[in-house]
Amino acid sequence: MFFKKKKTDSLNSLNQGNIEKRKLIPAHTDGFIQEMKRLLHNSADLNVKDRPNGVTLIFLDSIIDNKMLHQDILARLQHGESSPDEILKKITVSKVAKYFYIEDAVEMMLKGAVLIHSSGHPCIVSASIGTQENRSLTRPENESQVLGPQIAFNESMATNISLIRRFLTNPNLCNESYSLGKQTNSGVSLLYMKGIADEEMVDRLRERIKNIKVDSILDSSTLVQFIEDNSFAIFPQLLMTERPDRACAWLLNGKMIVLVDGSVQVIGCPQTFIEFFQSMEDESVRWQIATFLRLLRIFSMIVSIFFTAIYVAALTFHYEIIPQTLLIPLGESRSKVPFPPIIEALLLEGMIELLREAGARLPTKVGQTMGIVGGIVVGTAAVDAGFTSNILIIIIAVSALASFTTPNYMMGNVIRVLRFPLILLAGFWGFYGLMIGFCFLLIHLIRLSSLGTPFLAPFYPPRFADWRDSIIRLPIQFTNIRPIQTRPLNRLKYRFNKSKKKE
């Protein structure tokens, strides 16, 4: 008890010391101006304006709206009393507050506020008139689809939240604001539906955000790596989207979303492995078409990961599984190749990845030309020179095409990387190596979790009620139950009435 009390006393003294370290705003205007110049290192865009009635305005002219400065502030401070309380009554800007500490004044000015100081008063009035430099709303680039809303998030958090509120005009939509990054003070918002989202899960995500102590958070993709369960796993455990309709669908299913100011991607959590292969367009088409597309994506993932490795294992150890009618053309195709199958496959896979990366980094038109022409020219030259066989060119091309069917960019990158260790295992141990690799991936996926929930749900642990909207999608009357994975407080979405007009 003695040590516990001593520790508590030391923490209280430390907190008291931090409070005492905070400097009060000087009552004299000259002292306040000198202190602000010192803290901002005499920044070139620091502007000071004196008014006739003893009021001084200090602001950074590079991040404020000059029109609002003249119309809403300067025009209203021409005459009359200059006390802070009177200034608060005169200014009509929406975000106006009074502060007594110099640290709060600096923080507000860096966020686009004008500081109004009255001589003889140890406080300032802050009026937020920061500029809102946003690009216009555009179509989604990475999640494009034919049906559904054709609008995407942009870099402004205020705009993104307004898009979500446009879809969800519900008072139960909760918005919690945080500031992360010692150097950047980036704005972060946590959104969830009160009465649907599980409070324990919301608390878990809230604590993870609060416990992040870093210098900077510049994008959602950086924040994801801090709040996911296992940062060493190759598989992403949280999804990001640029579509407001998909973010709203997550909220209505009992999930939470996280927005970062300056990022076009919104984080949704928790997520499951199968959701990385679902598209928002699946909800807009007939259930038979949606089921076919989801099965096609799963099949394409398996082909992309294992097709080349199976070729290497069959040619290295297991000739007996190759049909006899295929052995002769296969032997003729490989007769001029001087490398074993594993070296041949790794060289060609590496060449495909080089072409793909070069096409992604070049300008759009040049990149498309580079990918098409480079693939044709290099592939044809490699076959003519005897570095590879025609059949392997076809297999590599099919695997590359199959990897593009994954709707999520992060999961597509994982599929690209997994091919290489499986090719090595197949080249050294054949199908036994492939089974070792497959079992390792399966165990790894079983051990993963997303915000404390199983990553392989609803298949492990088996939750048959959620299978109706997983790999397959049943008709809409059977998808009126929210998934168990998010532990929603209200599982029923709607009641489907089979009312038909009687003639």
XYZ file of C-alpha atoms in Angstrom:
503
model
C 0.000 0.000 0.000
C 2.912 2.315 0.751
C 4.373 1.866 -2.709
C 0.973 2.310 -4.365
C 0.372 5.524 -2.467
C 3.845 6.772 -3.282
C 3.292 6.063 -6.972
C -0.069 7.836 -6.914
C 1.439 10.832 -5.168
C 4.223 11.021 -7.738
C 1.699 10.900 -10.602
C -0.359 13.656 -9.005
C 2.729 15.799 -8.547
C 3.695 15.174 -12.180
C 0.250 16.206 -13.414
C 0.347 19.261 -11.154
C 3.750 20.100 -12.609
C 2.398 19.848 -16.154
C -0.447 22.211 -15.242
C 1.981 24.660 -13.697
C 4.192 24.547 -16.783
C 1.383 25.906 -18.953
C 1.894 29.613 -19.462
C -0.922 32.103 -19.051
C -1.583 34.631 -21.797
C 0.053 37.997 -20.992
C -2.341 40.824 -20.241
C -0.289 43.345 -22.228
C -0.582 43.128 -25.996
C 3.114 43.716 -26.695
C 4.111 40.843 -24.436
C 1.571 38.557 -26.101
C 2.828 39.469 -29.592
C 6.452 38.845 -28.617
C 5.576 35.490 -27.086
C 3.682 34.371 -30.207
C 6.541 35.440 -32.471
C 8.976 33.515 -30.310
C 6.890 30.332 -30.332
C 6.399 30.511 -34.123
C 10.058 31.468 -34.745
C 9.128 34.750 -36.467
C 7.287 32.948 -39.227
C 6.977 34.952 -42.458
C 3.186 34.429 -42.708
C 2.494 35.593 -39.139
C 0.368 38.735 -39.418
C -0.538 41.297 -36.733
C -3.321 43.883 -37.171
C -4.095 46.638 -34.650
C -7.580 48.137 -34.414
C -8.396 51.681 -33.133
C -10.294 50.444 -30.062
C -7.294 48.635 -28.520
C -7.917 45.253 -30.149
C -5.086 43.321 -31.820
C -5.551 40.468 -34.271
C -2.862 37.813 -34.770
C -3.170 35.125 -37.428
C -1.356 33.130 -40.112
C -2.496 34.654 -43.398
C -1.571 31.510 -45.357
C -4.298 29.355 -43.795
C -7.211 31.732 -43.188
C -10.074 32.922 -45.370
C -9.407 36.621 -46.081
C -13.006 37.249 -47.113
C -14.321 35.989 -43.768
C -11.604 37.979 -41.975
C -12.821 41.294 -43.410
C -16.572 40.620 -43.430
C -17.100 38.675 -40.196
C -14.332 39.993 -37.930
C -12.711 43.273 -38.959
C -15.993 44.909 -39.955
C -17.541 44.050 -36.572
C -14.630 45.295 -34.456
C -14.509 48.861 -35.758
C -16.176 50.501 -32.782
C -17.562 49.726 -29.373
C -16.163 48.055 -26.291
C -13.154 45.778 -26.655
C -13.580 43.415 -23.718
C -13.433 39.673 -24.542
C -17.075 39.171 -23.570
C -18.226 41.936 -25.921
C -16.057 40.533 -28.733
C -17.692 37.134 -28.284
C -21.092 38.767 -28.782
C -20.077 40.708 -31.892
C -18.389 37.947 -33.927
C -20.779 35.726 -35.870
C -18.295 32.993 -36.833
C -19.563 29.554 -35.802
C -16.433 28.468 -33.874
C -15.631 31.172 -31.324
C -14.112 30.502 -27.903
C -12.098 32.145 -25.147
C -8.709 30.760 -24.009
C -6.379 31.628 -21.118
C -3.250 29.582 -21.894
C -0.650 30.367 -24.532
C -0.444 26.699 -25.676
C -4.146 26.673 -26.540
C -3.758 29.939 -28.449
C -0.915 28.528 -30.593
C -2.851 25.326 -31.305
C -5.945 27.212 -32.429
C -3.965 29.586 -34.645
C -2.228 26.663 -36.358
C -5.689 25.269 -37.132
C -6.741 28.440 -38.958
C -8.077 30.678 -36.191
C -7.676 34.429 -35.701
C -6.582 35.362 -32.181
C -8.164 38.569 -30.838
C -6.366 40.126 -27.859
C -7.646 43.068 -25.826
C -5.050 45.055 -23.938
C -5.314 44.551 -20.189
C -7.113 41.189 -20.379
C -5.132 37.941 -19.759
C -7.067 35.950 -22.358
C -7.791 35.821 -26.072
C -10.817 35.194 -28.256
C -10.300 32.595 -30.992
C -12.393 32.724 -34.185
C -11.881 29.826 -36.601
C -11.904 30.995 -40.226
C -9.497 28.484 -41.771
C -9.560 27.929 -45.512
C -11.256 24.841 -46.890
C -9.103 23.941 -49.882
C -10.745 20.825 -51.293
C -10.807 19.167 -54.647
C -14.238 18.568 -56.094
C -16.033 15.271 -55.573
C -15.193 12.697 -58.236
C -16.023 9.126 -59.186
C -14.317 6.298 -57.280
C -11.071 5.291 -58.983
C -10.111 2.091 -57.133
C -13.652 0.801 -56.485
C -15.456 1.728 -59.676
C -18.728 0.003 -60.510
C -21.602 0.315 -62.977
C -24.525 0.354 -60.543
C -24.847 2.364 -57.355
C -23.743 5.874 -56.322
C -20.895 7.326 -58.378
C -19.219 9.496 -55.736
C -16.050 9.105 -53.669
C -14.502 10.636 -50.574
C -11.924 13.416 -50.892
C -9.171 14.766 -48.601
C -11.477 16.934 -46.443
C -12.799 15.259 -43.293
C -15.708 17.717 -43.047
C -16.770 16.853 -46.594
C -16.463 13.121 -45.935
C -18.568 13.298 -42.774
C -21.196 15.350 -44.623
C -21.353 12.647 -47.328
C -21.956 10.004 -44.678
C -24.629 12.106 -42.975
C -26.281 12.622 -46.354
C -26.723 8.854 -46.628
C -27.528 8.354 -42.928
C -29.902 11.069 -41.724
C -30.077 9.457 -38.301
C -29.525 11.118 -34.893
C -27.974 7.868 -33.598
C -24.889 8.385 -35.791
C -22.187 9.221 -33.237
C -19.034 11.133 -34.136
C -16.030 11.260 -31.775
C -13.055 13.459 -32.619
C -9.397 12.853 -31.718
C -6.053 14.449 -32.493
C -3.074 12.182 -33.264
C 0.575 12.949 -33.935
C 2.854 15.088 -31.795
C 4.110 16.975 -34.844
C 1.068 16.938 -37.143
C -1.966 16.977 -34.769
C -3.951 15.166 -37.447
C -7.706 15.069 -36.976
C -9.234 11.590 -36.569
C -12.958 10.831 -36.290
C -14.605 7.650 -35.018
C -18.157 7.058 -36.266
C -20.640 4.379 -35.164
C -24.380 3.843 -34.806
C -25.674 4.127 -31.252
C -28.035 1.273 -30.454
C -26.531 -1.007 -33.130
C -22.749 -1.084 -32.548
C -21.492 -3.128 -29.616
C -20.303 -0.797 -26.832
C -17.464 -3.109 -25.784
C -16.114 -3.171 -29.322
C -16.410 0.610 -29.594
C -14.489 0.986 -26.320
C -11.755 -1.323 -27.600
C -11.286 0.713 -30.770
C -11.497 3.976 -28.820
C -8.707 2.863 -26.471
C -6.483 1.779 -29.336
C -6.819 5.195 -30.961
C -6.134 7.007 -27.691
C -3.026 4.902 -26.965
C -1.295 5.800 -30.248
C 1.732 7.966 -29.451
C 3.523 8.874 -32.686
C 4.957 11.945 -34.370
C 2.643 11.912 -37.379
C -0.442 10.285 -38.900
C -0.673 11.378 -42.529
C -2.989 8.762 -44.021
C -5.514 6.084 -43.106
C -3.157 3.356 -44.319
C -0.701 4.392 -41.579
C -3.370 4.436 -38.879
C -4.549 0.941 -39.893
C -1.163 -0.529 -38.955
C -1.440 0.910 -35.440
C -4.959 -0.281 -34.616
C -5.023 -3.727 -36.269
C -4.563 -6.802 -34.077
C -1.405 -8.251 -35.661
C 0.906 -5.868 -37.490
C 3.300 -8.733 -38.374
C 0.684 -10.614 -40.441
C 0.883 -10.366 -44.216
C -2.909 -10.301 -44.512
C -4.680 -6.962 -43.875
C -7.198 -7.270 -41.050
C -9.076 -4.013 -41.675
C -10.692 -2.803 -44.868
C -10.445 0.672 -46.364
C -12.896 2.167 -48.825
C -13.348 5.359 -50.817
C -17.088 4.829 -51.274
C -19.556 6.558 -48.896
C -22.268 3.968 -49.578
C -19.990 1.141 -48.470
C -18.987 3.014 -45.317
C -22.665 3.542 -44.486
C -23.386 -0.152 -45.087
C -20.685 -0.989 -42.537
C -22.233 1.378 -40.001
C -25.675 -0.144 -40.485
C -24.209 -3.624 -39.893
C -22.897 -2.602 -36.479
C -19.333 -1.776 -37.494
C -17.256 1.336 -36.822
C -15.468 3.547 -39.321
C -12.449 5.792 -38.769
C -11.652 8.878 -40.863
C -8.313 10.703 -41.039
C -8.181 14.324 -42.140
C -6.335 14.524 -45.462
C -7.030 10.910 -46.478
C -9.512 9.698 -49.096
C -9.764 6.219 -47.543
C -12.086 5.367 -44.650
C -11.234 2.478 -42.321
C -13.935 -0.057 -41.469
C -13.645 -2.456 -38.543
C -13.987 -5.246 -37.698
C -13.727 -7.213 -40.959
C -13.548 -10.828 -42.103
C -11.414 -12.505 -44.741
C -14.329 -13.123 -47.091
C -15.298 -9.413 -47.114
C -12.103 -8.585 -49.012
C -13.619 -10.429 -51.997
C -17.010 -8.715 -51.862
C -17.976 -5.636 -53.817
C -20.649 -3.050 -53.112
C -22.064 -3.809 -56.545
C -23.022 -7.287 -55.290
C -25.912 -5.659 -53.444
C -27.182 -3.983 -56.617
C -27.384 -7.014 -58.928
C -29.537 -10.129 -58.808
C -28.533 -12.625 -56.134
C -27.619 -15.265 -58.723
C -25.193 -12.874 -60.456
C -23.721 -11.732 -57.134
C -23.132 -15.330 -56.045
C -21.473 -16.168 -59.368
C -19.152 -13.152 -59.142
C -18.124 -13.971 -55.575
C -17.395 -17.595 -56.469
C -15.397 -16.381 -59.472
C -13.262 -14.117 -57.254
C -12.543 -16.920 -54.769
C -11.639 -19.298 -57.606
C -9.416 -16.618 -59.168
C -7.596 -16.141 -55.855
C -6.861 -19.875 -55.624
C -5.693 -19.981 -59.249
C -3.478 -16.943 -58.823
C -1.759 -18.349 -55.726
C -1.362 -22.032 -56.631
C -1.432 -22.367 -60.451
C 2.239 -21.641 -61.111
C 3.340 -23.626 -58.040
C 1.375 -26.679 -59.253
C 3.131 -26.423 -62.650
C 6.541 -26.360 -60.962
C 5.697 -29.303 -58.665
C 4.298 -31.393 -61.520
C 7.295 -30.901 -63.810
C 9.847 -31.378 -61.039
C 8.473 -34.381 -59.088
C 5.068 -35.546 -60.302
C 5.073 -36.258 -64.041
C 2.432 -38.971 -63.489
C -0.349 -36.408 -62.960
C 0.209 -34.852 -66.407
C -2.074 -36.337 -69.112
C -0.183 -38.298 -71.781
C -1.594 -36.146 -74.580
C -0.019 -33.107 -72.904
C 3.394 -34.643 -72.249
C 4.582 -34.434 -75.871
C 3.792 -30.713 -76.474
C 5.072 -29.950 -72.990
C 8.336 -31.760 -73.668
C 8.764 -30.010 -77.019
C 8.085 -26.643 -75.427
C 10.688 -27.222 -72.711
C 13.297 -28.884 -74.930
C 15.198 -25.608 -75.461
C 14.830 -24.258 -71.896
C 18.171 -24.566 -70.027
C 16.708 -23.891 -66.556
C 14.815 -26.148 -64.138
C 11.107 -25.343 -63.731
C 11.581 -23.455 -60.442
C 14.143 -21.029 -61.931
C 12.045 -20.632 -65.075
C 8.890 -19.811 -63.066
C 10.664 -17.386 -60.711
C 12.270 -15.517 -63.633
C 8.983 -15.119 -65.461
C 7.016 -14.183 -62.320
C 9.666 -11.606 -61.461
C 9.480 -10.172 -64.978
C 5.680 -9.880 -64.723
C 5.978 -8.064 -61.392
C 8.563 -5.679 -62.856
C 6.246 -4.831 -65.749
C 3.295 -4.375 -63.397
C 5.230 -2.102 -61.033
C 6.690 -0.067 -63.897
C 3.247 0.391 -65.442
C 1.801 1.536 -62.099
C 4.516 4.172 -61.499
C 4.534 5.668 -64.986
C 1.891 8.184 -66.172
C -1.455 6.599 -67.031
C -1.232 6.490 -70.826
C 2.444 5.571 -70.864
C 1.900 2.945 -68.162
C -0.843 1.166 -70.098
C 1.293 1.097 -73.236
C 4.270 -0.098 -71.236
C 2.335 -2.984 -69.705
C 0.820 -4.225 -72.971
C 3.798 -3.760 -75.278
C 6.312 -4.854 -72.652
C 4.416 -8.061 -71.886
C 4.063 -8.998 -75.557
C 7.614 -8.123 -76.575
C 9.395 -9.583 -73.547
C 7.242 -12.728 -73.480
C 7.725 -13.436 -77.188
C 11.453 -12.748 -76.969
C 11.821 -15.012 -73.912
C 10.117 -17.922 -75.735
C 12.170 -17.409 -78.933
C 15.402 -17.207 -76.959
C 14.613 -20.435 -75.109
C 14.453 -18.922 -71.629
C 10.908 -20.157 -71.002
C 8.201 -22.341 -72.510
C 4.943 -21.387 -74.180
C 2.866 -23.254 -71.607
C 4.427 -21.373 -68.687
C 3.710 -18.068 -70.454
C 0.025 -19.038 -70.558
C 0.031 -20.120 -66.894
C 1.713 -16.907 -65.744
C -0.689 -14.789 -67.790
C -3.730 -16.593 -66.331
C -2.359 -16.165 -62.787
C -1.746 -12.454 -63.361
C -5.255 -11.941 -64.765
C -6.777 -13.862 -61.857
C -5.040 -11.594 -59.333
C -6.760 -8.543 -60.855
C -10.242 -9.880 -60.009
C -9.721 -9.156 -56.284
C -11.739 -5.999 -55.490
C -9.360 -4.902 -52.720
C -5.931 -3.509 -53.608
C -4.260 -4.570 -50.328
C -5.436 -8.179 -50.646
C -4.363 -8.199 -54.300
C -0.818 -7.321 -53.216
C -0.862 -10.178 -50.708
C -1.863 -12.638 -53.435
C 1.000 -11.394 -55.617
C 3.554 -11.971 -52.852
C 2.277 -15.400 -51.736
C 3.015 -16.937 -55.133
C 6.791 -16.755 -54.647
C 7.195 -18.784 -51.399
C 4.749 -21.389 -52.722
C 6.794 -21.724 -55.932
C 9.925 -22.277 -53.822
C 8.177 -24.912 -51.681
C 6.857 -26.666 -54.794
C 10.315 -26.599 -56.413
C 12.020 -28.160 -53.373
C 9.396 -30.642 -52.093
C 6.703 -30.878 -54.758
C 3.108 -31.320 -53.644
C 4.309 -32.016 -50.093
C 5.770 -28.529 -50.016
C 2.526 -27.116 -51.403
C 0.554 -28.832 -48.628
C 2.967 -27.437 -46.028
C 2.482 -23.944 -47.442
C -1.302 -24.341 -47.608
C -1.514 -25.604 -44.011
C 0.696 -22.749 -42.811
C -1.554 -20.188 -44.525
C -4.695 -21.820 -43.125
C -3.332 -21.917 -39.556
C -2.163 -18.332 -39.900
C -5.639 -17.214 -41.036
C -7.318 -19.159 -38.209
C -5.118 -17.432 -35.629
C -5.808 -13.949 -36.983
C -8.465 -11.672 -35.537
C -9.928 -8.309 -36.446
C -10.575 -6.085 -33.429
C -10.832 -9.218 -31.293
C -13.241 -11.085 -33.598
C -12.285 -14.192 -35.653
C -10.882 -13.261 -39.052
C -12.205 -16.420 -40.770
C -15.773 -15.957 -39.541
C -18.373 -17.165 -40.403
C -16.527 -20.349 -41.453
C -14.306 -20.621 -38.365
C -15.866 -20.705 -35.896
C -18.852 -21.880 -37.958
C -21.758 -19.456 -37.836
C -24.260 -20.817 -40.303
C -26.622 -17.863 -39.922
C -24.016 -15.584 -41.528
C -23.372 -17.877 -44.526
C -26.387 -16.347 -46.275
C -24.263 -13.304 -47.222
C -20.682 -14.592 -47.429
C -19.377 -16.542 -50.432
C -22.944 -16.811 -51.684
C -25.630 -14.170 -51.440
C -29.166 -15.367 -50.933
C -32.230 -13.349 -52.038
C -32.783 -10.102 -50.189
C -35.498 -11.468 -47.884
C -32.904 -13.811 -46.329
C -30.287 -11.109 -45.658
C -32.300 -9.081 -43.134
C -30.153 -10.191 -40.170
C -26.958 -8.373 -39.171
C -23.847 -10.591 -38.918
C -23.033 -12.122 -35.517
C -19.375 -11.176 -35.925
C -19.991 -7.519 -34.989
C -22.179 -8.497 -32.000
C -24.822 -5.855 -32.868
C -27.261 -4.772 -30.183
C -30.100 -5.036 -32.710
C -29.663 -7.949 -35.127
C -32.811 -7.396 -37.182
C -32.415 -5.023 -40.136
C -35.976 -5.173 -41.416
C -38.991 -7.469 -41.699
C -39.720 -8.826 -45.146
C -43.435 -9.070 -45.826
C -44.504 -11.337 -48.660
C -47.469 -9.265 -49.654
C -48.692 -9.832 -53.203
C -51.508 -8.144 -55.020
C -54.464 -10.441 -55.415
C -56.240 -10.236 -58.696
